[in-house]
Tab-separated table of C-alpha atoms in Angstrom:
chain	number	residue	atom	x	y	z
N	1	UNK	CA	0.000	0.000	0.000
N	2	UNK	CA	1.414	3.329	-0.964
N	3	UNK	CA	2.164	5.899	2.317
N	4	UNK	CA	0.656	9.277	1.648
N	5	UNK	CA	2.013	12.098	3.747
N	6	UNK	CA	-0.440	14.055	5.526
N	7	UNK	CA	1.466	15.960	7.095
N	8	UNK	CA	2.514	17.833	4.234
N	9	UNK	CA	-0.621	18.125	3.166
N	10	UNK	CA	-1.543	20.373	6.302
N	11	UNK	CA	-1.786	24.263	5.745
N	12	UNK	CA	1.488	26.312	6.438
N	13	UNK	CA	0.119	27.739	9.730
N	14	UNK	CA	-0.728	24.825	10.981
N	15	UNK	CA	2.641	23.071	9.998
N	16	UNK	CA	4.529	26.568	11.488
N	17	UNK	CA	2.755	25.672	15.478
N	18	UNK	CA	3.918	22.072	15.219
N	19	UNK	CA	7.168	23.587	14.336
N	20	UNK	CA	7.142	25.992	16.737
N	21	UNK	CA	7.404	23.737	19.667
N	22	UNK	CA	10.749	22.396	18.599
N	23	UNK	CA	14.166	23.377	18.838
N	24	UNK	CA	15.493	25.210	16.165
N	25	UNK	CA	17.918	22.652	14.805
N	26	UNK	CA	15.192	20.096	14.640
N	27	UNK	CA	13.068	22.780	12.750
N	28	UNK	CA	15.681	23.508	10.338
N	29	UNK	CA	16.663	19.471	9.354
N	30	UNK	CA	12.618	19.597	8.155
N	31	UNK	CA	14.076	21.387	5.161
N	32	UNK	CA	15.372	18.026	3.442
N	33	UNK	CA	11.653	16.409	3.595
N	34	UNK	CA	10.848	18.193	0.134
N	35	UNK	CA	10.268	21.480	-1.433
N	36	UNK	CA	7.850	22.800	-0.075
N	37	UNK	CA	9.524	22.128	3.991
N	38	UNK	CA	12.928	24.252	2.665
N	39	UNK	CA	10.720	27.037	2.553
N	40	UNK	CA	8.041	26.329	5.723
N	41	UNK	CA	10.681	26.612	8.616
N	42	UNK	CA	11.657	30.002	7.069
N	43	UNK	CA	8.299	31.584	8.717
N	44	UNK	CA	8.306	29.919	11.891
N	45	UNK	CA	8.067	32.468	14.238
N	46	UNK	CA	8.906	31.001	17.533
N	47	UNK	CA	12.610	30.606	17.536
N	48	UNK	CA	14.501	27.966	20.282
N	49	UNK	CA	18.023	28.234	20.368
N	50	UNK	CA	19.463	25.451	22.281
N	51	UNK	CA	23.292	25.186	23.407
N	52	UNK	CA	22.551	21.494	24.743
N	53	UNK	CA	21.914	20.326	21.200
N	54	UNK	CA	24.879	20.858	20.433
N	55	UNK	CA	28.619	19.711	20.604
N	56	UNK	CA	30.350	22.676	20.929
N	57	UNK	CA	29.925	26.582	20.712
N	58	UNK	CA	31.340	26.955	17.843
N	59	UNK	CA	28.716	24.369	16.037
N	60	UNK	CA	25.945	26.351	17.743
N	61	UNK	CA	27.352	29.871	16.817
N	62	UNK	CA	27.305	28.790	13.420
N	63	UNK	CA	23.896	27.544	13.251
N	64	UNK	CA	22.089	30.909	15.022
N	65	UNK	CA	23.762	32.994	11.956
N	66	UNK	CA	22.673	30.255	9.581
N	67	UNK	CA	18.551	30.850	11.263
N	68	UNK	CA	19.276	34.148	11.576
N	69	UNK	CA	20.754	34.606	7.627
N	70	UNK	CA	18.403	32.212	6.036
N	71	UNK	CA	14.742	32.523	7.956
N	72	UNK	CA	12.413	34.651	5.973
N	73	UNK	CA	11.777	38.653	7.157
N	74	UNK	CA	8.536	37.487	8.504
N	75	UNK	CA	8.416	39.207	12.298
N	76	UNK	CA	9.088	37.158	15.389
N	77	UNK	CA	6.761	35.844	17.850
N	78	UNK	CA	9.153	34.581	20.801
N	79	UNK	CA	12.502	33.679	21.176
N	80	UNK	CA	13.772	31.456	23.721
N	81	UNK	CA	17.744	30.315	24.594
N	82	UNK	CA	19.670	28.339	26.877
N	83	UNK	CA	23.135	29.310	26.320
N	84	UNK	CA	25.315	31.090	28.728
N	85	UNK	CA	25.878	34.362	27.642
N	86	UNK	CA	29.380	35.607	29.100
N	87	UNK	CA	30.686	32.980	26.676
N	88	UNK	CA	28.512	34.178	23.467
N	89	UNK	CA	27.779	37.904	23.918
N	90	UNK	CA	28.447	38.658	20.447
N	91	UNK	CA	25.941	36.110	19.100
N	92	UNK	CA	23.340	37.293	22.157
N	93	UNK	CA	24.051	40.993	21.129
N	94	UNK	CA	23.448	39.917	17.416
N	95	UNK	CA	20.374	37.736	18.771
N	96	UNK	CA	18.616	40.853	20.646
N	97	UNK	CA	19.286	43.294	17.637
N	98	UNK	CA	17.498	40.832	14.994
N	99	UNK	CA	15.209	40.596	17.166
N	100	UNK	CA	14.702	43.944	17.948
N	101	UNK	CA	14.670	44.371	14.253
N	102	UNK	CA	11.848	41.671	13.904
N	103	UNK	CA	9.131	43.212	16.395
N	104	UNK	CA	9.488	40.068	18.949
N	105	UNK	CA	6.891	39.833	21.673
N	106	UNK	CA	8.288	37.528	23.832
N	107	UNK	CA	11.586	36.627	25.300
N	108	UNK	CA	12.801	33.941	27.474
N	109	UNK	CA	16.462	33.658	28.359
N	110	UNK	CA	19.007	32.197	30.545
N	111	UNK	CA	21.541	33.670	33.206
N	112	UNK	CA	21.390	37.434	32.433
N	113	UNK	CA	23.931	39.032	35.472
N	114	UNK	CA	25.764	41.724	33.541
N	115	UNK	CA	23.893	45.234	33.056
N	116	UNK	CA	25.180	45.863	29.421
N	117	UNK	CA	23.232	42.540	28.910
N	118	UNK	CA	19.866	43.891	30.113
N	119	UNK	CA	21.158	47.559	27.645
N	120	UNK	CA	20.464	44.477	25.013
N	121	UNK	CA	17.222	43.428	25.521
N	122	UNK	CA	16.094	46.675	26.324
N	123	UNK	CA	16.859	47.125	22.620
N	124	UNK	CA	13.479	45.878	22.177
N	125	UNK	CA	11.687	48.053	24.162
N	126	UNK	CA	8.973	48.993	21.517
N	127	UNK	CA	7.687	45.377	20.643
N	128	UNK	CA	8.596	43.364	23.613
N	129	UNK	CA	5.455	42.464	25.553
N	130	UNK	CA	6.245	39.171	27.996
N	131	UNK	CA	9.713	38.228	29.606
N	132	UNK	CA	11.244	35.386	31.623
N	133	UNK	CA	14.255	35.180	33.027
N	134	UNK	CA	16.027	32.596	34.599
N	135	UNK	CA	18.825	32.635	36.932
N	136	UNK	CA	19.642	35.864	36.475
N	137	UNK	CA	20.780	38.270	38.467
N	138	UNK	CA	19.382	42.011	38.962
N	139	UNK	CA	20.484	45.268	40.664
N	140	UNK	CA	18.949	48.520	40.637
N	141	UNK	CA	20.532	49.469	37.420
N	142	UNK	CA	18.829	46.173	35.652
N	143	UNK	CA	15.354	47.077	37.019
N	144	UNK	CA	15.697	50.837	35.997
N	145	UNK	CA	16.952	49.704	32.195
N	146	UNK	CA	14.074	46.999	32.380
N	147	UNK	CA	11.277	49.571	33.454
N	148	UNK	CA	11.888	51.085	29.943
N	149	UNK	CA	10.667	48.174	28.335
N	150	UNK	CA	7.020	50.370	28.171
N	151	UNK	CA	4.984	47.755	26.751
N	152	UNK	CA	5.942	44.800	28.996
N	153	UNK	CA	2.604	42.980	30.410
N	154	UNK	CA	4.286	40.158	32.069
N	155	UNK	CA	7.484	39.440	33.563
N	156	UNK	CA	8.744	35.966	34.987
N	157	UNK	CA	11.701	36.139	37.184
N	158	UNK	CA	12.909	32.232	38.303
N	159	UNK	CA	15.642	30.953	40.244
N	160	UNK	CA	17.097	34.649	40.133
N	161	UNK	CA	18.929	37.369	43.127
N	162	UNK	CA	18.363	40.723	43.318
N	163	UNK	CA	21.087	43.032	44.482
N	164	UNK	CA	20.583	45.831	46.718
N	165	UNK	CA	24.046	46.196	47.573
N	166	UNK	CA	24.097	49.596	50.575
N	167	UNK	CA	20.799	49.717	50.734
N	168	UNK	CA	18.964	49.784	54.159
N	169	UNK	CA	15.177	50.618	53.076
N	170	UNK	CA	12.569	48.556	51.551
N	171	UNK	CA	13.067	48.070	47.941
N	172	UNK	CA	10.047	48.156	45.323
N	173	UNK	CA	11.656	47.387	42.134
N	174	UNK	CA	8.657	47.004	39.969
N	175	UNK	CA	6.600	50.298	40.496
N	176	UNK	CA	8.141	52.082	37.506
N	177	UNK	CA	6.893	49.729	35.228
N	178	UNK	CA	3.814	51.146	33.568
N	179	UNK	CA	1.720	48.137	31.990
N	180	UNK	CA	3.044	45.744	33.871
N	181	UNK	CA	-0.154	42.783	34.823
N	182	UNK	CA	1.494	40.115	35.086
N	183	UNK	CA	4.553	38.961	37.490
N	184	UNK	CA	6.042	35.811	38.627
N	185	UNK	CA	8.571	35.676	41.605
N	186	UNK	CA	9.663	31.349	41.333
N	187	UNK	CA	12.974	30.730	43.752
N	188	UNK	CA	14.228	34.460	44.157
N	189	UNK	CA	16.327	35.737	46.910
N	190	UNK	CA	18.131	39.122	47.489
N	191	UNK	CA	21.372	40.270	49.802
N	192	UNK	CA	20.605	40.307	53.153
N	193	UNK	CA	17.261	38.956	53.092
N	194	UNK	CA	15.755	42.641	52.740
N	195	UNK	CA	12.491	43.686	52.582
N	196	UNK	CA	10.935	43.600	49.135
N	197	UNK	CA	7.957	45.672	48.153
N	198	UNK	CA	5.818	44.754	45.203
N	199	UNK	CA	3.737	47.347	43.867
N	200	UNK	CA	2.251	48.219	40.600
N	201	UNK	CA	-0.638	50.672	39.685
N	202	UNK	CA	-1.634	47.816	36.504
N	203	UNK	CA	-0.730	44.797	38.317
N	204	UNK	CA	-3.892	42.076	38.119
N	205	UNK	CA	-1.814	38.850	38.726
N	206	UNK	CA	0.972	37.845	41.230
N	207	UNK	CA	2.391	34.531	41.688
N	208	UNK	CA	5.356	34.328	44.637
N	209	UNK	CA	6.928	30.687	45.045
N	210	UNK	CA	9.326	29.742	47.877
N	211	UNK	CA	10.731	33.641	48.419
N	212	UNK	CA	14.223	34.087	49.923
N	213	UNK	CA	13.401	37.773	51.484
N	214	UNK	CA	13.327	39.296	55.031
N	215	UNK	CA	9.552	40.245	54.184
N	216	UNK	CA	7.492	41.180	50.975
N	217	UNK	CA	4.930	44.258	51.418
N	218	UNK	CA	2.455	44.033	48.794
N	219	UNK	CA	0.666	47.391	47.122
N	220	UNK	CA	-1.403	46.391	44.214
N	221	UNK	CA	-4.817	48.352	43.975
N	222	UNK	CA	-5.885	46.172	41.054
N	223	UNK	CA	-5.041	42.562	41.339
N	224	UNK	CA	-7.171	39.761	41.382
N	225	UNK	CA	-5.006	36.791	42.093
């Protein structure tokens, strides 16, 4: 009995969500199926750069300029990477400015501690919308730079220390941002075990899980859960 292949008989958004749930390098060997694939992962727009499928850096330097050179100008949902940065800041500083250049809406990256890192993403200050950032780590400079990010609805912060370095008073590092709903505090911890203030004149949701602070004061006129 002959096979038939449904699956490329699917329509091209359909085919570009399956997609999108897979690492880029998995989404990019779907090119040798036929034609018609060579040109489908071009307009994924949920990119998912991932070091661990990889060898070395080198490999997976080469293959984010390949995505980056060869993907269609179609704009960019979300972007998502596991790499450490300190070792790759050129490629993340080439990552944040195509994506900058692509309106992305969502970001999701791994061990951000260095403020010209946040000066990056901030580079996408007029499109980004959600954020998530694990195991990074944030001083008063990194909220400030983040703040300007004036469309940001939701912000995930996991696994990641803030830094109030000679600072005595309560700290509220989230009431300058101005459309922030959404914010999720998983695992974080700050110097000293200060007092942390959350506060936000949009905020509607707040999820805190296993907090490493003194205290947390709350002041949220609108939320709801």
């Amino acid at each position: 009995m002959e096979e038939i292949d449904r699956l490329s008989d699917l329509p091209d958004g359909i085919l570009h969500h399956i997609l999108s749930s897979l690492d880029t390098k998995s989404v990019v060997q779907t090119s040798v199926l036929s034609s018609r694939w060579k040109l489908v992962w071009k307009q994924v727009r949920i990119l998912n750069f991932r070091r661990s499928s990889f060898g070395t850096d080198l490999g997976f330097m080469q293959h984010v300029d390949q995505v980056l050179s060869f993907r269609s100008d179609c704009d960019i949902l979300k972007i998502s990477t596991d790499f450490r940065i300190g070792r790759n800041l050129d490629m993340f500083g080439r990552i944040m400015e195509y994506a900058a250049f692509h309106g992305v809406q969502q970001l999701s990256l791994l061990r951000i501690i260095e403020n010209e890192w946040y000066t990056m993403i901030c580079g996408c200050y007029h499109t980004l919308k959600v954020l998530e950032l694990q195991r990074a780590c944030l001083n008063k400079t990194a909220f400030e730079m983040l703040s300007g990010l004036e469309l940001l609805e939701t912000l995930t912060l996991q696994s990641s220390h803030f830094e109030f370095s000679g600072v005595n008073e309560p700290q509220d590092p989230f009431a300058n941002f101005p459309k922030l709903k959404n914010l999720q505090l998983l695992h974080c911890s700050s110097d000293s075990n200060r007092v942390l203030v959350v506060s936000g004149p949009q905020l509607l949701c707040l999820e805190i899980h296993r907090p490493q602070f003194d205290s947390i004061e709350i002041c949220a006129p609108k939320l709801k859960s």
